[in-house]
mmCIF file of C-alpha atoms in Angstrom:
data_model
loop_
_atom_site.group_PDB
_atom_site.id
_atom_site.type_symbol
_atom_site.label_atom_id
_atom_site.label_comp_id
_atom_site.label_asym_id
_atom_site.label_seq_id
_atom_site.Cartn_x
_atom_site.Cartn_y
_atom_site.Cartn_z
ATOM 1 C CA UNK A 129 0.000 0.000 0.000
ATOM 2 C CA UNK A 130 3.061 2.196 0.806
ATOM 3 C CA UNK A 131 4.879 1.952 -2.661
ATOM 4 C CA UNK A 132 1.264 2.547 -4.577
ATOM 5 C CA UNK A 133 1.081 5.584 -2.583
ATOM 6 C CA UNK A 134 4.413 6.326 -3.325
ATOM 7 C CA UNK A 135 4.028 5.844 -7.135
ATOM 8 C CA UNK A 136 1.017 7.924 -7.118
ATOM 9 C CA UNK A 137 3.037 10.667 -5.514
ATOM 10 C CA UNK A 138 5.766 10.245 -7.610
ATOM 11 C CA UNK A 139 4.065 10.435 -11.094
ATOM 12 C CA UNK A 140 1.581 13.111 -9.847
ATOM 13 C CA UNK A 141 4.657 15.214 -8.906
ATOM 14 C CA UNK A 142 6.697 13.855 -11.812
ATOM 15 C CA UNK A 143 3.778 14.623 -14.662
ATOM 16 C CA UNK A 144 3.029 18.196 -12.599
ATOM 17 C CA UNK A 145 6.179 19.321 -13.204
ATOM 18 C CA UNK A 146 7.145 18.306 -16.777
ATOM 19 C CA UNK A 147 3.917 20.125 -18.029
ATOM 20 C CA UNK A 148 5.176 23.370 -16.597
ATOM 21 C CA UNK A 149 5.329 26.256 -19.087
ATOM 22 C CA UNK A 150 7.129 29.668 -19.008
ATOM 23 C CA UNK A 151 4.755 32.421 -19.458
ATOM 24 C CA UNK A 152 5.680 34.835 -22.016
ATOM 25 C CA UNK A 153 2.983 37.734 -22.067
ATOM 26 C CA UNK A 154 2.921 39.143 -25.795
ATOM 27 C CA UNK A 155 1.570 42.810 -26.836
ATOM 28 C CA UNK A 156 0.886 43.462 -30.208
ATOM 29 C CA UNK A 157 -0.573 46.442 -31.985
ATOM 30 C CA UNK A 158 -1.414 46.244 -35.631
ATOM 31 C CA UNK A 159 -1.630 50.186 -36.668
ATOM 32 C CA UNK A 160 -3.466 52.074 -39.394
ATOM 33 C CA UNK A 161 -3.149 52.417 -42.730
ATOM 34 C CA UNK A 162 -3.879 48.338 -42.397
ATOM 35 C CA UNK A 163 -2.814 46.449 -45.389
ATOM 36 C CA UNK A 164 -3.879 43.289 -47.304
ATOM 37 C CA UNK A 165 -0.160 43.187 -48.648
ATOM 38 C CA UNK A 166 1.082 40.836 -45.880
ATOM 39 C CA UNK A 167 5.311 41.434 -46.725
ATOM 40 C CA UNK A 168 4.334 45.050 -45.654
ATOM 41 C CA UNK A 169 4.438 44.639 -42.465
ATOM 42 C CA UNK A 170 7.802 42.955 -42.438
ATOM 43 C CA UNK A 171 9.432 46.209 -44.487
ATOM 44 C CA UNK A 172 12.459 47.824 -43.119
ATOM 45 C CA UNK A 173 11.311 50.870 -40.918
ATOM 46 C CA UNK A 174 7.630 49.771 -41.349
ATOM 47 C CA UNK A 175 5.169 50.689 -37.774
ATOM 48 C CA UNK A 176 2.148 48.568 -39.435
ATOM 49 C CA UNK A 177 2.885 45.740 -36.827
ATOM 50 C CA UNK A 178 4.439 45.938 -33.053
ATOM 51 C CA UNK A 179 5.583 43.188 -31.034
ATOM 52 C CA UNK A 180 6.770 43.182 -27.227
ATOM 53 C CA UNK A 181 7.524 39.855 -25.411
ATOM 54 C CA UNK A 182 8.057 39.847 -21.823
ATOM 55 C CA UNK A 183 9.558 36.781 -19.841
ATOM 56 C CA UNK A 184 7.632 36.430 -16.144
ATOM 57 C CA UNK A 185 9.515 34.243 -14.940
ATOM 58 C CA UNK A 186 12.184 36.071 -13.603
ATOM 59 C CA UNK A 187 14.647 33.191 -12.887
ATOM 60 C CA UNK A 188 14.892 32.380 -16.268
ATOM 61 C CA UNK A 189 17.684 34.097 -18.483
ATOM 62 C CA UNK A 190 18.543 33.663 -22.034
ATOM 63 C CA UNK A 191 15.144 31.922 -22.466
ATOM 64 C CA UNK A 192 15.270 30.785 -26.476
ATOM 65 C CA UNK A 193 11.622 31.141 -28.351
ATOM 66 C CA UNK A 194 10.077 31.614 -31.676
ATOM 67 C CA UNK A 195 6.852 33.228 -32.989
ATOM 68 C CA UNK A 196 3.809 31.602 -34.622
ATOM 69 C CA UNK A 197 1.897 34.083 -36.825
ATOM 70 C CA UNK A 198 -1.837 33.020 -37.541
ATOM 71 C CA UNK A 199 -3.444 35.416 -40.028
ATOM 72 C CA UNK A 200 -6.919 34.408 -40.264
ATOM 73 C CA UNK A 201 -9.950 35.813 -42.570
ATOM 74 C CA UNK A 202 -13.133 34.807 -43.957
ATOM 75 C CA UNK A 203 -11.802 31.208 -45.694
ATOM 76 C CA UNK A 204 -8.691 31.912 -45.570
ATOM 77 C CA UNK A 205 -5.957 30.966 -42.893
ATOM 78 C CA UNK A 206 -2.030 31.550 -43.560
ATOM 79 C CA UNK A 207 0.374 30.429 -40.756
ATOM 80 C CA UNK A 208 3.988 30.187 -40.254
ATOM 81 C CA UNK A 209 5.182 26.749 -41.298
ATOM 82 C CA UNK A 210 6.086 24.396 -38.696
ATOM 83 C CA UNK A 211 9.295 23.403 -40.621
ATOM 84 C CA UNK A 212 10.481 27.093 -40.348
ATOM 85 C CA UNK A 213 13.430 27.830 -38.088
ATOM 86 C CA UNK A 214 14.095 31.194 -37.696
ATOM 87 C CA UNK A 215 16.859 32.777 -35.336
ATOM 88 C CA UNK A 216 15.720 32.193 -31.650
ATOM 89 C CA UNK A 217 14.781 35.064 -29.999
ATOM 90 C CA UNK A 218 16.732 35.221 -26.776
ATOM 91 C CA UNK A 219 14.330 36.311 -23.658
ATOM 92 C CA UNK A 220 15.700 37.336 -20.084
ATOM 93 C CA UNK A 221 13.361 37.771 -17.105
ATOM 94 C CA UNK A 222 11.324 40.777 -16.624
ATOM 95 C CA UNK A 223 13.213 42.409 -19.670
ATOM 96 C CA UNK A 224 10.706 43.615 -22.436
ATOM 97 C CA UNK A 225 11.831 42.729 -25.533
ATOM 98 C CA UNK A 226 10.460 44.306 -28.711
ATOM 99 C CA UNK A 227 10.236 43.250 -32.150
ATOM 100 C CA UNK A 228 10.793 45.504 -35.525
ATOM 101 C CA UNK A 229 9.813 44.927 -38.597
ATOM 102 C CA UNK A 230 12.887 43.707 -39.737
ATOM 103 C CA UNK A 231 12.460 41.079 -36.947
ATOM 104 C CA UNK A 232 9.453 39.774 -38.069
ATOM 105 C CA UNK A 233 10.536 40.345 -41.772
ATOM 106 C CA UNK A 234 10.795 36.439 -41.689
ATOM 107 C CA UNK A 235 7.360 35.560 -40.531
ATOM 108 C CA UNK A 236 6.019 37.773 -43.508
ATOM 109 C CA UNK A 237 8.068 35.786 -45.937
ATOM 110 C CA UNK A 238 6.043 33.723 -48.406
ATOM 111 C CA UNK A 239 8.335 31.135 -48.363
ATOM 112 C CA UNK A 240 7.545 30.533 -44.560
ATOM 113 C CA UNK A 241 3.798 30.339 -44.810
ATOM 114 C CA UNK A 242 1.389 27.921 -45.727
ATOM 115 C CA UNK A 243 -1.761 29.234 -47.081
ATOM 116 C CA UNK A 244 -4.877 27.765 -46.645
ATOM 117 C CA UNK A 245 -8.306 29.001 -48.692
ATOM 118 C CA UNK A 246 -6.007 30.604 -51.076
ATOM 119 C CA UNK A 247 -3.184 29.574 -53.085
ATOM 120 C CA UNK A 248 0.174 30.670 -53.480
ATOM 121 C CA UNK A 249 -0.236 31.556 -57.192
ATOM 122 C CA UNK A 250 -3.467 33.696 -56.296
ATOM 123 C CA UNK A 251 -1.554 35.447 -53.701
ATOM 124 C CA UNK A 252 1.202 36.252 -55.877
ATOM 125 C CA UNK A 253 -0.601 36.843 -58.750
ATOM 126 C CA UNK A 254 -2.963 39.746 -56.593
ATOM 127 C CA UNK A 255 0.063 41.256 -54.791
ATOM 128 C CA UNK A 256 -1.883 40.972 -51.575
ATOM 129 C CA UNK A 257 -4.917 39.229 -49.701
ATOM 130 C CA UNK A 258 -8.735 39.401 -51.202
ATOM 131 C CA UNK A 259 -10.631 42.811 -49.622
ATOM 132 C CA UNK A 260 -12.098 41.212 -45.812
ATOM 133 C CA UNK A 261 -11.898 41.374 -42.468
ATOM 134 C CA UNK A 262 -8.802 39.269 -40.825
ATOM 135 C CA UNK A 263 -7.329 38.628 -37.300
ATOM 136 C CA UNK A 264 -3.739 38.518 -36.729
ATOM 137 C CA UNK A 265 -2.691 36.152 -34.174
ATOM 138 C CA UNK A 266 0.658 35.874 -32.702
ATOM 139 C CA UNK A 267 2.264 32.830 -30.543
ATOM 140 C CA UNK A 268 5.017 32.497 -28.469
ATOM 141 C CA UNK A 269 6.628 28.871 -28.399
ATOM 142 C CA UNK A 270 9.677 27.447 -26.782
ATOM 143 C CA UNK A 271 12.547 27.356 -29.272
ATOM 144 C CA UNK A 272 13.332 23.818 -29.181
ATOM 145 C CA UNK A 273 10.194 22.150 -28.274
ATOM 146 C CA UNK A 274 7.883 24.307 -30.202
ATOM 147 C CA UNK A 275 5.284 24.283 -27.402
ATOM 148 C CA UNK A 276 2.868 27.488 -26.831
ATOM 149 C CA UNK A 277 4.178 29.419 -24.302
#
C-alpha cells in the first residue's frame, strides 16, 4: 500500500512538473493604414505591426523562443510553417523585448507560410490578400520544443 502511494506521488509530482510552461505575455498592436499586402508589415522601418515579449519568470535568463503568426480571414488561414526555423529570440526575465519589422521580416516571408483558402499563385498573382476582415494572431513557443508558451 506504501509503494502505490508512493508511485502515485511520484508520477503526480513527476507529470506536474514536466507540463510546466514559461509564461511569455505578448503585446501586439497592428496600426493604421492596415494592409492586405502581408510582406508590408515585415518592411524595413515599417510601424504597421508591433511586437513586445516579456519573460515572467524572472529566474529564467537567455530563455530561447520563436513566434507563430496566424493570419486568419473569412476562408482563408495563412500560418507560419512548422518546418520554419528562424533565429531564436533570446528572452531574459522581466526584460521587455520588442520586435521591428525587420524582426518579423521572416514571418512575412512567403516562403515561410502555408496558405490555406487561397493559393500561393493567387496570392502572388494579386500582390496581396482578397478585400475582408482578418485577425492577426501571434504565438510564443519554446525554441526547441515548439510548445505554446
Amino acid at each position: 500500500m506504501k509503494y502505490r502511494a508512493f508511485l502515485c506521488a511520484i508520477l503526480f509530482f513527476g507529470i506536474r512538473a514536466f507540463a510546466q510552461q514559461t509564461p511569455v505575455q505578448v503585446s501586439a498592436f497592428l496600426n493604421p493604414p492596415y494592409s492586405l499586402a502581408l510582406y508590408e508589415y515585415g518592411m524595413p522601418g515599417s510601424t504597421l505591426l508591433q511586437v513586445q515579449l516579456l519573460l515572467t519568470d524572472l529566474t529564467k535568463n537567455q530563455y530561447p523562443v520563436k513566434l507563430r503568426l496566424i493570419v486568419e480571414g473569412v476562408g482563408i488561414t495563412i500560418k507560419t510553417k512548422a518546418t520554419f526555423l528562424p533565429q531564436p529570440i533570446p528572452l531574459s526575465g522581466g526584460t521587455p523585448y520588442i520586435l521591428t519589422a525587420e524582426d518579423l521580416q521572416p514571418y512575412f516571408s512567403l516562403e515561410n507560410l502555408d496558405l490555406l483558402g487561397i493559393s500561393k499563385r493567387d496570392y502572388q498573382r494579386l500582390g496581396m490578400l482578397p478585400e475582408g476582415f482578418y485577425r492577426f494572431t501571434i504565438q510564443v513557443l519554446d525554441y526547441y520544443r515548439s510548445s505554446v508558451v
